[in-house]
Short mmCIF file of C-alpha atoms in Angstrom, two decimals:
data_model
loop_
_atom_site.label_atom_id
_atom_site.label_comp_id
_atom_site.label_asym_id
_atom_site.label_seq_id
_atom_site.Cartn_x
_atom_site.Cartn_y
_atom_site.Cartn_z
CA MET A 1 -8.75 106.72 130.53
CA ARG A 2 -5.20 107.16 129.20
CA GLN A 3 -4.49 110.63 127.95
CA ILE A 4 -2.60 110.99 124.71
CA ALA A 5 -0.08 113.77 124.55
CA THR A 6 -0.62 116.04 121.60
CA SER A 7 1.75 118.38 119.88
CA GLY A 8 0.91 121.96 119.06
CA PRO A 9 -1.18 122.93 116.05
CA LYS A 10 0.37 121.93 112.74
CA GLN A 11 1.59 124.65 110.45
CA ASN A 12 -0.03 124.88 107.06
CA PRO A 13 2.29 124.24 104.09
CA VAL A 14 2.76 127.95 103.40
CA ASP A 15 3.80 128.71 106.98
CA GLN A 16 6.03 125.62 107.09
CA ASP A 17 7.77 126.67 103.88
CA ARG A 18 8.24 130.18 105.27
CA THR A 19 9.75 128.71 108.46
CA ASN A 20 12.15 126.48 106.52
CA ARG A 21 13.25 129.37 104.33
CA SER A 22 13.79 131.49 107.43
CA LYS A 23 15.96 128.81 109.01
CA ARG A 24 17.88 128.38 105.78
CA PHE A 25 18.47 132.16 105.61
CA CYS A 26 19.77 132.27 109.19
CA ALA A 27 22.01 129.29 108.53
CA GLU A 28 23.40 130.54 105.21
CA PRO A 29 26.82 131.54 106.59
CA SER A 30 27.37 128.12 108.20
CA LEU A 31 26.07 126.30 105.14
CA ALA A 32 28.40 128.27 102.89
CA LYS A 33 31.34 127.31 105.08
CA LEU A 34 30.25 123.67 105.13
CA GLN A 35 29.91 123.66 101.36
CA ALA A 36 33.36 125.18 100.95
CA ARG A 37 34.93 122.89 103.55
CA LEU A 38 33.69 119.72 101.84
CA GLN A 39 33.63 121.05 98.28
CA LEU A 40 29.96 120.14 97.96
CA SER A 41 27.89 120.77 94.87
CA GLU A 42 24.52 122.46 95.30
CA ALA A 43 22.82 119.07 94.89
CA GLN A 44 25.02 117.50 97.54
CA LEU A 45 24.42 120.35 99.96
CA GLN A 46 20.68 120.07 99.40
CA LYS A 47 20.85 116.33 100.07
CA VAL A 48 22.70 116.92 103.33
CA ILE A 49 20.12 119.46 104.49
CA VAL A 50 17.13 117.31 103.56
CA ARG A 51 18.48 114.23 105.32
CA SER A 52 19.65 116.15 108.39
CA PRO A 53 17.54 119.31 108.79
CA THR A 54 18.88 119.99 112.29
CA ILE A 55 22.10 121.09 110.65
CA LEU A 56 20.31 124.39 110.05
CA THR A 57 20.54 125.10 113.78
CA CYS A 58 24.25 124.27 114.08
CA ARG A 59 27.06 126.77 113.90
CA PHE A 60 30.00 125.87 111.69
CA GLU A 61 32.70 127.32 113.92
CA SER A 62 31.59 125.75 117.17
CA ASN A 63 29.90 122.54 116.02
CA ILE A 64 30.23 121.34 112.45
CA GLY A 65 33.79 122.42 111.67
CA PRO A 66 35.44 120.95 114.77
CA SER A 67 33.48 117.69 114.38
CA LEU A 68 34.64 117.31 110.78
CA ASN A 69 38.24 117.93 111.80
CA LYS A 70 38.08 115.36 114.59
CA LEU A 71 36.47 112.73 112.37
CA GLN A 72 38.99 113.30 109.59
CA LEU A 73 41.92 113.14 112.01
CA ARG A 74 40.61 110.06 113.82
CA LEU A 75 40.21 108.04 110.64
CA GLN A 76 42.94 109.72 108.59
CA LEU A 77 40.42 110.48 105.85
CA SER A 78 41.31 112.25 102.64
CA GLU A 79 39.19 115.23 101.65
CA ALA A 80 37.36 113.07 99.11
CA GLN A 81 36.70 110.35 101.70
CA LEU A 82 35.41 112.88 104.23
CA GLN A 83 33.04 114.30 101.65
CA LYS A 84 31.82 110.82 100.71
CA VAL A 85 31.13 109.90 104.34
CA VAL A 86 29.17 113.07 105.06
CA VAL A 87 27.10 112.99 101.86
CA ALA A 88 26.25 109.32 102.47
CA CYS A 89 25.40 109.88 106.13
CA PRO A 90 24.55 113.57 106.84
CA PRO A 91 23.34 112.93 110.44
CA VAL A 92 27.00 112.45 111.36
CA LEU A 93 27.26 116.25 111.33
CA THR A 94 24.89 116.60 114.27
CA CYS A 95 26.25 113.76 116.40
CA SER A 96 28.69 114.58 119.16
CA PHE A 97 32.14 113.25 118.31
CA GLU A 98 33.27 113.12 121.93
CA SER A 99 30.26 111.34 123.39
CA ASN A 100 29.01 109.28 120.43
CA ILE A 101 31.15 108.83 117.34
CA GLY A 102 34.59 108.66 118.93
CA PRO A 103 33.72 106.09 121.64
CA SER A 104 31.77 103.89 119.19
CA LEU A 105 34.70 103.81 116.77
CA THR A 106 37.06 102.82 119.56
CA LYS A 107 34.75 100.02 120.73
CA LEU A 108 34.23 98.69 117.20
CA GLN A 109 37.96 98.74 116.56
CA LEU A 110 38.71 96.89 119.78
CA ARG A 111 35.91 94.36 119.29
CA LEU A 112 37.15 93.32 115.87
CA GLN A 113 40.85 94.05 116.47
CA LEU A 114 40.92 96.31 113.46
CA SER A 115 43.98 98.19 112.27
CA GLU A 116 43.61 101.91 111.58
CA ALA A 117 43.45 101.15 107.85
CA GLN A 118 40.76 98.50 108.35
CA LEU A 119 38.66 100.81 110.53
CA GLN A 120 38.90 103.50 107.89
CA LYS A 121 37.83 101.03 105.19
CA VAL A 122 34.80 99.94 107.20
CA VAL A 123 33.60 103.51 107.79
CA VAL A 124 34.17 104.70 104.22
CA ALA A 125 32.30 101.66 102.87
CA CYS A 126 29.49 101.94 105.43
CA PRO A 127 29.29 105.50 106.85
CA SER A 128 26.10 104.75 108.78
CA VAL A 129 28.16 102.87 111.39
CA LEU A 130 29.13 106.31 112.67
CA ILE A 131 25.63 106.98 113.96
CA CYS A 132 24.96 103.48 115.30
CA SER A 133 25.28 102.85 119.01
CA PHE A 134 27.85 100.15 119.69
CA GLU A 135 26.08 98.95 122.83
CA SER A 136 22.59 98.66 121.36
CA ASN A 137 23.29 98.01 117.67
CA LEU A 138 26.76 97.09 116.45
CA GLY A 139 27.95 95.02 119.42
CA PRO A 140 24.85 92.80 119.74
CA SER A 141 24.67 92.27 115.94
CA LEU A 142 28.29 91.12 115.83
CA ILE A 143 27.70 88.68 118.67
CA LYS A 144 24.61 87.23 116.98
CA LEU A 145 26.36 86.84 113.62
CA GLN A 146 29.35 85.18 115.27
CA LEU A 147 27.18 82.76 117.23
CA ARG A 148 24.91 81.96 114.27
CA LEU A 149 27.80 80.95 112.04
CA GLN A 150 30.17 79.82 114.80
CA LEU A 151 32.85 82.20 113.55
CA SER A 152 36.25 82.63 115.13
CA GLU A 153 37.39 86.16 115.98
CA ALA A 154 39.58 86.22 112.86
CA GLN A 155 36.73 84.99 110.66
CA LEU A 156 34.33 87.59 112.05
CA GLN A 157 36.85 90.32 111.36
CA LYS A 158 37.39 89.05 107.81
CA VAL A 159 33.67 89.04 107.05
CA VAL A 160 33.08 92.57 108.36
CA VAL A 161 36.13 94.11 106.70
CA ALA A 162 35.27 92.46 103.37
CA CYS A 163 31.62 93.51 103.55
CA PRO A 164 31.12 96.42 106.01
CA SER A 165 27.60 97.05 104.70
CA GLU A 166 26.30 94.09 106.66
CA LEU A 167 26.72 96.23 109.81
CA ALA A 168 23.88 98.42 108.55
CA PHE A 169 21.37 95.54 108.47
CA SER A 170 19.31 94.29 111.39
CA PHE A 171 20.29 90.77 112.39
CA GLU A 172 16.79 89.86 113.57
CA SER A 173 14.87 91.07 110.53
CA ASN A 174 17.46 90.67 107.79
CA ILE A 175 20.74 88.79 108.30
CA GLY A 176 19.38 86.05 110.57
CA PRO A 177 16.34 85.10 108.46
CA LYS A 178 18.49 85.26 105.32
CA LEU A 179 21.01 82.78 106.73
CA ASP A 180 18.17 80.49 107.85
CA PHE A 181 16.64 80.61 104.38
CA LEU A 182 19.92 79.77 102.65
CA GLN A 183 20.78 76.91 104.98
CA GLU A 184 17.33 75.36 104.88
CA GLY A 185 16.50 76.16 101.27
CA LEU A 186 19.79 74.81 99.93
CA ASP A 187 19.84 71.97 102.46
CA ILE A 188 23.43 72.65 103.51
CA SER A 189 25.23 72.17 106.80
CA LEU A 190 26.28 74.97 109.12
CA LYS A 191 29.89 74.28 108.18
CA THR A 192 29.14 74.70 104.48
CA LEU A 193 27.13 77.86 105.08
CA ARG A 194 29.95 79.28 107.17
CA GLU A 195 32.51 78.53 104.46
CA TYR A 196 30.34 80.22 101.83
CA VAL A 197 29.97 83.38 103.96
CA ILE A 198 33.67 83.54 104.83
CA THR A 199 34.71 83.24 101.18
CA ARG A 200 31.84 85.41 99.89
CA PRO A 201 30.89 87.90 102.65
CA SER A 202 28.77 89.92 100.21
CA LEU A 203 26.21 87.09 100.43
CA LEU A 204 24.98 88.78 103.59
CA CYS A 205 24.02 91.94 101.70
CA PHE A 206 21.91 90.54 98.87
CA SER A 207 18.13 90.59 99.20
CA GLN A 208 16.43 87.36 100.23
CA LYS A 209 13.13 88.23 98.55
CA LEU A 210 14.48 89.88 95.42
CA ARG A 211 17.48 87.65 94.74
CA TYR A 212 17.66 84.41 96.70
CA GLU A 213 14.02 83.31 96.72
CA PRO A 214 13.27 83.74 92.98
CA ARG A 215 16.62 82.25 92.00
CA LEU A 216 16.14 79.21 94.17
CA GLU A 217 12.70 78.68 92.67
CA ALA A 218 14.16 78.97 89.17
CA CYS A 219 16.86 76.42 90.01
CA ARG A 220 14.26 73.96 91.24
CA LEU A 221 12.10 74.38 88.16
CA SER A 222 15.03 74.01 85.77
CA GLY A 223 16.68 71.17 87.67
CA ALA A 224 19.84 73.21 88.31
CA ASP A 225 22.04 72.78 91.39
CA PRO A 226 20.43 74.91 94.16
CA THR A 227 23.84 75.94 95.51
CA LEU A 228 24.27 78.02 92.36
CA VAL A 229 22.10 80.54 94.21
CA ILE A 230 25.09 81.18 96.45
CA ARG A 231 27.95 80.35 94.12
CA ARG A 232 26.63 82.71 91.45
CA ALA A 233 25.06 85.25 93.77
CA CYS A 234 27.15 88.11 92.38
CA MET A 235 25.87 87.59 88.83
CA ASN A 236 23.22 89.99 87.63
CA ASP A 237 19.80 88.53 86.88
CA ALA A 238 20.27 88.27 83.13
CA CYS A 239 23.53 86.33 83.45
CA PHE A 240 22.31 84.11 86.28
CA TYR A 241 19.06 82.99 84.67
CA ARG A 242 20.79 82.48 81.35
CA SER A 243 23.41 80.30 83.06
CA ILE A 244 20.74 77.90 84.31
CA GLY A 245 18.71 77.97 81.11
CA SER A 246 15.81 79.85 82.61
CA LYS A 247 13.95 83.07 81.94
CA SER A 248 14.46 86.00 84.28
CA PRO A 249 11.35 87.03 86.25
CA SER A 250 11.91 90.53 84.88
CA ASP A 251 11.66 89.13 81.35
CA ASP A 252 8.25 87.62 82.15
CA ALA A 253 7.13 90.89 83.72
CA ASN A 254 8.20 92.84 80.63
CA GLN A 255 6.34 90.41 78.39
CA ARG A 256 3.18 90.89 80.44
CA VAL A 257 3.51 94.67 80.18
CA ILE A 258 3.99 94.47 76.42
CA ALA A 259 1.04 92.10 76.02
CA ALA A 260 -1.16 94.35 78.14
CA SER A 261 -0.22 97.45 76.13
CA GLN A 262 -0.90 95.68 72.83
CA SER A 263 -4.31 94.52 74.00
CA GLY A 264 -5.15 97.94 75.36
CA GLY A 265 -5.46 96.55 78.89
#
């Protein structure tokens, strides 16, 4: 019979709160220095702690401070950019720059032949790339995207620089299925799909279920050109559905809520 490893007894909420407050008290000097270094508001500091609690065990002088300096120097970040990156991705504070962040940045830059300015743009727009392994995440995803769309090296670089956020999505569960849906649902060739993505890289970041699927259904029902789903992808719902002479799904939902409230249901 397989034995299941168990952790120690769980602390009750009161004890857990006492432990957290104790850690926070011990870490106060480092937190104060971090807050001053990045000019963080109390809300921003709280967000950083909640999303990366292990920061409470790190010393500013020997861990956090030097890492911030190295990251800022490597990417030539302004103070505002450094703050934005850390607030958006607090775990970067507890990752080793020498063994994780630095090498991954170098590999990403070499893979896409990015200039220093382009690398900076990618990181500022998508800070989570800093905590992604190049070997197990970024590298394989880039290869799969390039193969799926048959992109040249220059085209791949253009897509990523124009829409860095796509690096944060899983190819298998997000980008890949989305591209399949668009190509099959709109009945377009690979060449056409590739041209759409190259000219509108943000297409990769919109939700398939919340944007593409309902809009394609609306186009079919109204007799509109299905490719409007891509060509007008950046429109908000109200503008898009109005442009094809259709009601927005949110409008129908609001009507149902109003009807239910009026009937007392």
